[in-house]
Amino acid sequence: MRSLVLAATLLALSACATTPPAITGDPAVDVAASGETVPVGTSNADAADDPAIWRNPRDPAASLIVGTDKRAGLYLYGLDGAVRDFSPDGRLNNVDLVTLADGRVIVAASDRNDPARAAIRLYWLDTAYQKLRPLGTVPGGAGEAYGICLHLEGETLHAASVLKEGLIEQFRLDVPQRGVPTSTPVLTRRVPTQPEGCVFDPRDGTLYVGEEDAGIWRFAAGSAEGTLVLPVDNRMLVADVEGLALIADGERGGYLVASSQGDNAYAVFRLPDLAPVGRFRIAGGTIGGAEETDGIALAAGDFGPAYPGGLFVAQDGRNAPQAQNFKLVSWAAIRAAIGGE
């Protein structure tokens, strides 16, 4: 009898060890997508990854979205979701863009075609003809390219090149109107384990980096020392922490948004104190929802009738039966849903 009881106890413990309880975050409110892009060309694979948004100040409804197919290249979409251009440059993981003082829109993508030598692939976004004009590549650090984000400090363009092994290499980029672009190393930062998403605060150069299993780090401009300010807590953030986006308001206010991939949600924090505001999900409706999101992008301003108060774009990791794509959501609708001021 004693041996039977012991066997039953061990069996029960074994069952508990192999079927842990599901971890879910705090409740998230549902919002609906108002648009979506054409699926990327790579089917039956984890392919779509990261978006960036260019707002057309003269005609907001004619704004553009760039998005990576991390197995094939870089797409350019209109707000109607249709493809405007495609650059078949292989394994491009993350993407960002910035408008220079001379009016040129520069797009930078993390190029992981060589896993031992990260590169930053640069484009001029020809907004008049809605085309991606290749400018070439510059070094992005020793290791596999993963995340990237841009910051314009006066007339100086900076890029944070996030490497899969945990390094964050900051470069000064020189992108002349004529000639070959270059990158100059400025600063090396590090997090303990694999990072990816990053975003600069455009006002002061503060850098936020997502360490996938641990949380969100903050680095002051010019400092190599960072602080884990928003750890994975299985409430606001459920690992993996993936894409990051920031919208500035005034001198210090605004919001930081993170993809809480582990429970298919997005966490919103208020700046500058990073107080939690709420969580939301992109739920299925007329347009499908979004799950297992990698990259996100967020931009303020009028984007036309469907997005009068800002635009949020999220990669959709499950878009069956079609290939992965990107979902478009009204930022005003998100703020109303989570109770943002």
C-alpha positions as a printed NumPy array, in Angstrom:
array([[  0.   ,   0.   ,   0.   ],
       [  2.783,   2.397,   0.948],
       [  4.481,   1.887,  -2.41 ],
       [  1.188,   2.528,  -4.235],
       [  0.668,   5.809,  -2.363],
       [  4.241,   6.891,  -3.139],
       [  3.805,   6.06 ,  -6.813],
       [  0.552,   8.018,  -6.97 ],
       [  2.205,  11.009,  -5.306],
       [  5.127,  10.971,  -7.736],
       [  2.737,  10.717, -10.684],
       [  0.787,  13.715,  -9.451],
       [  3.957,  15.752,  -8.975],
       [  5.139,  14.784, -12.435],
       [  1.84 ,  15.933, -13.95 ],
       [  2.123,  19.259, -12.149],
       [  5.679,  19.735, -13.402],
       [  4.761,  19.169, -17.037],
       [  1.571,  21.241, -17.099],
       [  2.257,  24.541, -15.31 ],
       [ -0.619,  26.994, -15.006],
       [ -0.967,  29.483, -17.839],
       [  0.516,  32.915, -17.125],
       [ -1.628,  35.818, -18.216],
       [ -1.318,  39.504, -17.559],
       [ -3.791,  41.92 , -16.072],
       [ -7.056,  42.265, -18.027],
       [ -6.7  ,  43.98 , -21.4  ],
       [ -9.475,  45.899, -23.157],
       [-10.345,  45.044, -26.748],
       [ -9.884,  47.467, -29.625],
       [-10.588,  46.814, -33.285],
       [ -8.272,  47.352, -36.229],
       [ -9.491,  49.83 , -38.838],
       [ -7.148,  48.584, -41.543],
       [ -4.524,  46.019, -42.446],
       [ -1.773,  45.586, -44.979],
       [ -1.509,  43.058, -47.749],
       [  0.224,  39.945, -46.324],
       [  3.961,  39.701, -46.82 ],
       [  5.185,  37.505, -49.624],
       [  6.746,  34.828, -47.42 ],
       [  3.975,  32.372, -46.547],
       [  3.823,  29.619, -43.931],
       [  6.622,  31.222, -41.897],
       [  7.354,  33.755, -39.202],
       [  8.182,  36.56 , -41.636],
       [  6.56 ,  39.964, -41.031],
       [  8.303,  41.705, -38.145],
       [  8.516,  45.47 , -37.667],
       [  6.79 ,  48.616, -39.017],
       [  7.581,  52.34 , -39.106],
       [  5.27 ,  55.226, -40.013],
       [  5.779,  58.32 , -42.169],
       [  3.098,  60.98 , -41.771],
       [  2.379,  63.094, -44.848],
       [  1.874,  66.611, -43.447],
       [  0.231,  67.896, -46.635],
       [ -2.119,  64.959, -47.144],
       [ -2.342,  62.825, -43.971],
       [ -4.449,  60.139, -45.649],
       [ -1.563,  59.629, -48.101],
       [  0.86 ,  58.707, -45.327],
       [  3.037,  55.616, -45.673],
       [  4.112,  52.58 , -43.643],
       [  7.31 ,  50.604, -44.112],
       [  7.395,  47.025, -42.856],
       [  9.922,  44.216, -42.856],
       [  9.616,  40.705, -44.172],
       [ 12.566,  39.402, -42.195],
       [ 13.139,  36.632, -44.725],
       [ 12.86 ,  38.667, -47.907],
       [ 13.129,  42.46 , -47.685],
       [ 11.31 ,  45.722, -47.04 ],
       [  7.754,  46.704, -48.01 ],
       [  6.211,  50.128, -48.469],
       [  2.44 ,  50.356, -47.905],
       [ -0.229,  53.019, -48.148],
       [ -2.796,  53.461, -45.393],
       [ -5.136,  51.426, -47.596],
       [ -2.782,  48.496, -46.949],
       [ -1.779,  48.106, -50.567],
       [  1.87 ,  47.619, -51.509],
       [  3.486,  50.71 , -52.999],
       [  7.001,  49.285, -53.304],
       [  9.169,  46.349, -52.267],
       [ 12.945,  46.146, -51.917],
       [ 14.127,  42.49 , -52.051],
       [ 17.12 ,  42.843, -49.735],
       [ 16.891,  39.603, -47.77 ],
       [ 16.937,  39.278, -43.993],
       [ 15.904,  42.703, -42.713],
       [ 14.614,  42.439, -39.156],
       [ 13.598,  45.831, -37.723],
       [ 13.076,  49.242, -39.311],
       [ 12.798,  52.915, -38.389],
       [ 12.659,  56.23 , -40.228],
       [ 13.291,  59.909, -39.614],
       [ 12.856,  63.166, -41.533],
       [ 16.104,  65.142, -41.817],
       [ 16.386,  68.915, -41.662],
       [ 16.715,  69.028, -45.457],
       [ 13.366,  67.26 , -45.837],
       [ 14.68 ,  63.85 , -46.867],
       [ 13.047,  60.864, -45.19 ],
       [ 15.722,  58.317, -44.287],
       [ 14.769,  54.683, -43.595],
       [ 17.138,  52.368, -41.716],
       [ 16.695,  48.591, -41.42 ],
       [ 18.704,  46.114, -39.352],
       [ 20.393,  43.834, -41.896],
       [ 21.13 ,  40.313, -40.618],
       [ 22.155,  38.734, -43.926],
       [ 25.569,  38.133, -42.329],
       [ 24.898,  36.881, -38.765],
       [ 28.466,  37.685, -37.712],
       [ 28.503,  41.284, -38.99 ],
       [ 25.49 ,  43.459, -38.392],
       [ 24.734,  46.062, -41.017],
       [ 22.401,  49.035, -41.234],
       [ 20.716,  49.162, -44.62 ],
       [ 19.699,  52.676, -45.625],
       [ 17.075,  54.024, -48.009],
       [ 15.748,  57.363, -49.085],
       [ 11.96 ,  57.249, -48.925],
       [ 10.874,  59.06 , -52.074],
       [  7.527,  60.308, -50.79 ],
       [  6.551,  61.976, -54.058],
       [  6.754,  58.728, -56.026],
       [  6.172,  56.403, -53.045],
       [  9.379,  54.466, -53.634],
       [ 12.227,  53.106, -51.53 ],
       [ 15.494,  54.336, -53.049],
       [ 18.437,  52.185, -51.822],
       [ 21.441,  54.074, -50.427],
       [ 23.579,  51.091, -49.389],
       [ 24.714,  49.599, -46.083],
       [ 26.985,  50.737, -43.262],
       [ 28.492,  48.7  , -40.399],
       [ 26.191,  48.033, -37.444],
       [ 28.458,  46.139, -35.027],
       [ 29.996,  42.696, -34.523],
       [ 27.182,  40.182, -34.163],
       [ 23.743,  39.44 , -35.536],
       [ 21.589,  42.491, -36.301],
       [ 18.231,  42.494, -34.567],
       [ 16.659,  45.798, -33.52 ],
       [ 17.174,  49.354, -34.725],
       [ 15.918,  52.824, -33.87 ],
       [ 16.85 ,  56.334, -34.981],
       [ 17.262,  59.685, -33.225],
       [ 17.837,  63.102, -34.768],
       [ 19.844,  65.342, -32.428],
       [ 19.843,  68.729, -34.121],
       [ 21.19 ,  67.875, -37.548],
       [ 23.058,  64.76 , -36.358],
       [ 21.471,  61.393, -37.05 ],
       [ 22.051,  58.575, -34.548],
       [ 21.149,  54.891, -34.806],
       [ 20.956,  52.303, -32.037],
       [ 21.912,  48.948, -33.537],
       [ 20.601,  46.23 , -31.222],
       [ 22.48 ,  42.952, -31.537],
       [ 20.991,  39.579, -30.679],
       [ 23.734,  38.752, -28.173],
       [ 22.877,  41.734, -25.924],
       [ 24.991,  44.603, -27.237],
       [ 23.446,  47.93 , -28.244],
       [ 25.864,  49.825, -30.468],
       [ 25.132,  53.5  , -31.095],
       [ 26.399,  55.053, -34.33 ],
       [ 26.438,  58.489, -35.855],
       [ 25.146,  58.185, -39.406],
       [ 26.264,  60.445, -42.222],
       [ 23.871,  60.234, -45.165],
       [ 24.963,  62.811, -47.765],
       [ 22.69 ,  63.803, -50.6  ],
       [ 25.434,  62.641, -52.928],
       [ 28.061,  60.122, -52.011],
       [ 28.374,  57.062, -49.816],
       [ 26.774,  56.9  , -46.34 ],
       [ 28.949,  56.088, -43.33 ],
       [ 28.516,  55.034, -39.696],
       [ 30.791,  56.144, -36.858],
       [ 30.743,  54.285, -33.506],
       [ 29.672,  56.515, -30.601],
       [ 28.737,  54.355, -27.607],
       [ 28.388,  50.712, -26.554],
       [ 25.649,  49.556, -24.19 ],
       [ 24.712,  46.084, -23.013],
       [ 21.838,  44.142, -21.467],
       [ 22.248,  40.665, -19.906],
       [ 20.23 ,  38.607, -22.393],
       [ 18.642,  38.874, -25.842],
       [ 17.153,  42.295, -26.66 ],
       [ 15.315,  43.521, -29.742],
       [ 12.851,  46.406, -29.647],
       [ 14.157,  49.899, -29.02 ],
       [ 12.954,  53.485, -29.232],
       [ 14.477,  56.903, -28.57 ],
       [ 12.618,  59.73 , -26.868],
       [ 12.997,  62.352, -29.636],
       [ 13.162,  65.212, -27.126],
       [ 16.287,  64.28 , -25.182],
       [ 17.717,  61.083, -26.663],
       [ 16.716,  58.793, -23.798],
       [ 16.852,  55.234, -25.149],
       [ 14.443,  52.443, -24.162],
       [ 15.432,  48.843, -25.   ],
       [ 13.373,  45.688, -24.554],
       [ 15.222,  42.694, -23.081],
       [ 12.839,  39.962, -24.202],
       [ 12.77 ,  37.789, -21.07 ],
       [ 13.433,  40.515, -18.49 ],
       [ 11.703,  43.815, -19.32 ],
       [ 12.43 ,  47.345, -20.497],
       [ 15.704,  49.185, -19.901],
       [ 16.2  ,  52.948, -19.906],
       [ 19.499,  54.594, -20.863],
       [ 20.051,  58.322, -20.483],
       [ 21.422,  60.077, -23.556],
       [ 25.177,  59.641, -23.75 ],
       [ 25.306,  57.099, -20.912],
       [ 26.392,  53.478, -21.192],
       [ 24.745,  52.628, -17.866],
       [ 21.094,  51.614, -17.941],
       [ 18.33 ,  50.758, -15.504],
       [ 15.728,  47.99 , -15.788],
       [ 12.758,  50.308, -15.222],
       [  9.875,  48.015, -16.242],
       [ 10.561,  44.356, -15.406],
       [  8.487,  41.463, -16.715],
       [  5.926,  41.019, -13.935],
       [  3.271,  38.835, -15.635],
       [  0.822,  41.661, -15.022],
       [  1.647,  44.598, -17.302],
       [  4.395,  42.76 , -19.187],
       [  4.411,  39.068, -20.089],
       [  7.541,  37.784, -21.837],
       [  8.556,  38.139, -24.516],
       [  8.818,  41.91 , -24.446],
       [  9.002,  42.72 , -28.141],
       [  8.309,  45.973, -30.001],
       [  8.494,  49.392, -28.323],
       [  6.932,  52.668, -29.437],
       [  6.845,  56.145, -27.929],
       [  4.633,  59.143, -28.461],
       [  5.814,  62.445, -26.972],
       [  3.502,  65.109, -25.543],
       [  4.895,  68.455, -24.458],
       [  8.237,  68.766, -22.705],
       [  8.081,  65.509, -20.726],
       [  4.708,  63.799, -21.178],
       [  3.44 ,  61.141, -23.531],
       [  3.29 ,  57.353, -23.6  ],
       [  5.575,  54.351, -23.953],
       [  3.899,  51.29 , -25.491],
       [  5.275,  47.747, -25.443],
       [  4.254,  44.502, -27.11 ],
       [  3.528,  42.025, -24.293],
       [  3.848,  39.102, -26.649],
       [  3.367,  36.367, -24.065],
       [ -0.344,  37.096, -23.708],
       [ -1.049,  38.842, -27.044],
       [ -1.466,  42.277, -25.475],
       [  0.072,  45.754, -25.466],
       [  1.055,  47.638, -22.313],
       [  0.844,  51.428, -22.07 ],
       [  2.923,  53.483, -19.625],
       [  2.713,  57.218, -18.996],
       [  5.806,  59.398, -19.374],
       [  7.891,  60.55 , -17.638],
       [  7.253,  58.398, -14.53 ],
       [  6.32 ,  55.228, -16.467],
       [  3.163,  54.78 , -14.417],
       [  0.988,  52.001, -15.887],
       [ -2.015,  53.336, -17.799],
       [ -3.594,  50.151, -19.118],
       [ -3.415,  47.231, -21.501],
       [ -5.221,  46.492, -24.761],
       [ -5.575,  43.783, -27.372],
       [ -6.377,  44.019, -31.062],
       [ -9.457,  41.841, -31.206],
       [-11.029,  40.185, -34.205],
       [-13.882,  41.956, -35.956],
       [-14.526,  42.971, -39.546],
       [-10.736,  42.904, -39.754],
       [ -8.934,  40.156, -37.878],
       [ -7.099,  40.654, -34.624],
       [ -3.365,  40.546, -33.927],
       [ -1.492,  37.939, -31.917],
       [  2.146,  37.171, -31.093],
       [  3.133,  40.689, -32.098],
       [  6.782,  41.474, -32.703],
       [  7.227,  45.064, -33.881],
       [  4.944,  48.053, -33.313],
       [  4.924,  51.707, -34.377],
       [  3.014,  54.742, -33.111],
       [  2.702,  58.255, -34.529],
       [  0.742,  61.301, -33.411],
       [ -1.29 ,  63.644, -35.569],
       [ -4.042,  63.45 , -38.144],
       [ -3.862,  60.487, -40.516],
       [ -7.161,  61.084, -42.261],
       [-10.761,  60.114, -41.429],
       [ -9.96 ,  56.635, -40.084],
       [ -7.104,  57.807, -37.843],
       [ -7.741,  61.445, -36.874],
       [ -5.935,  61.243, -33.524],
       [ -2.844,  59.195, -34.362],
       [ -1.952,  55.795, -35.803],
       [ -0.8  ,  52.565, -34.148],
       [  0.576,  49.746, -36.324],
       [  1.279,  46.206, -35.068],
       [  2.718,  43.12 , -36.703],
       [  0.272,  40.218, -36.66 ],
       [  2.029,  36.934, -35.984],
       [ -1.083,  34.901, -36.817],
       [ -3.003,  35.88 , -39.914],
       [ -4.142,  32.451, -41.076],
       [ -4.905,  31.283, -43.646],
       [ -2.826,  34.059, -45.208],
       [  0.765,  35.073, -44.481],
       [  1.548,  37.48 , -41.656],
       [  0.767,  41.17 , -42.058],
       [  0.381,  44.463, -40.142],
       [ -2.773,  45.788, -38.466],
       [ -3.674,  49.5  , -38.304],
       [ -5.526,  50.9  , -35.258],
       [ -6.747,  54.37 , -34.303],
       [ -4.649,  55.727, -31.43 ],
       [ -7.655,  57.805, -30.331],
       [ -9.682,  54.583, -30.015],
       [ -6.917,  52.981, -27.952],
       [ -6.703,  55.943, -25.596],
       [-10.459,  55.968, -25.132],
       [-10.474,  52.246, -24.409],
       [ -7.722,  52.309, -21.787],
       [ -8.878,  55.575, -20.217],
       [ -5.882,  57.618, -21.327],
       [ -6.206,  61.328, -20.719]])
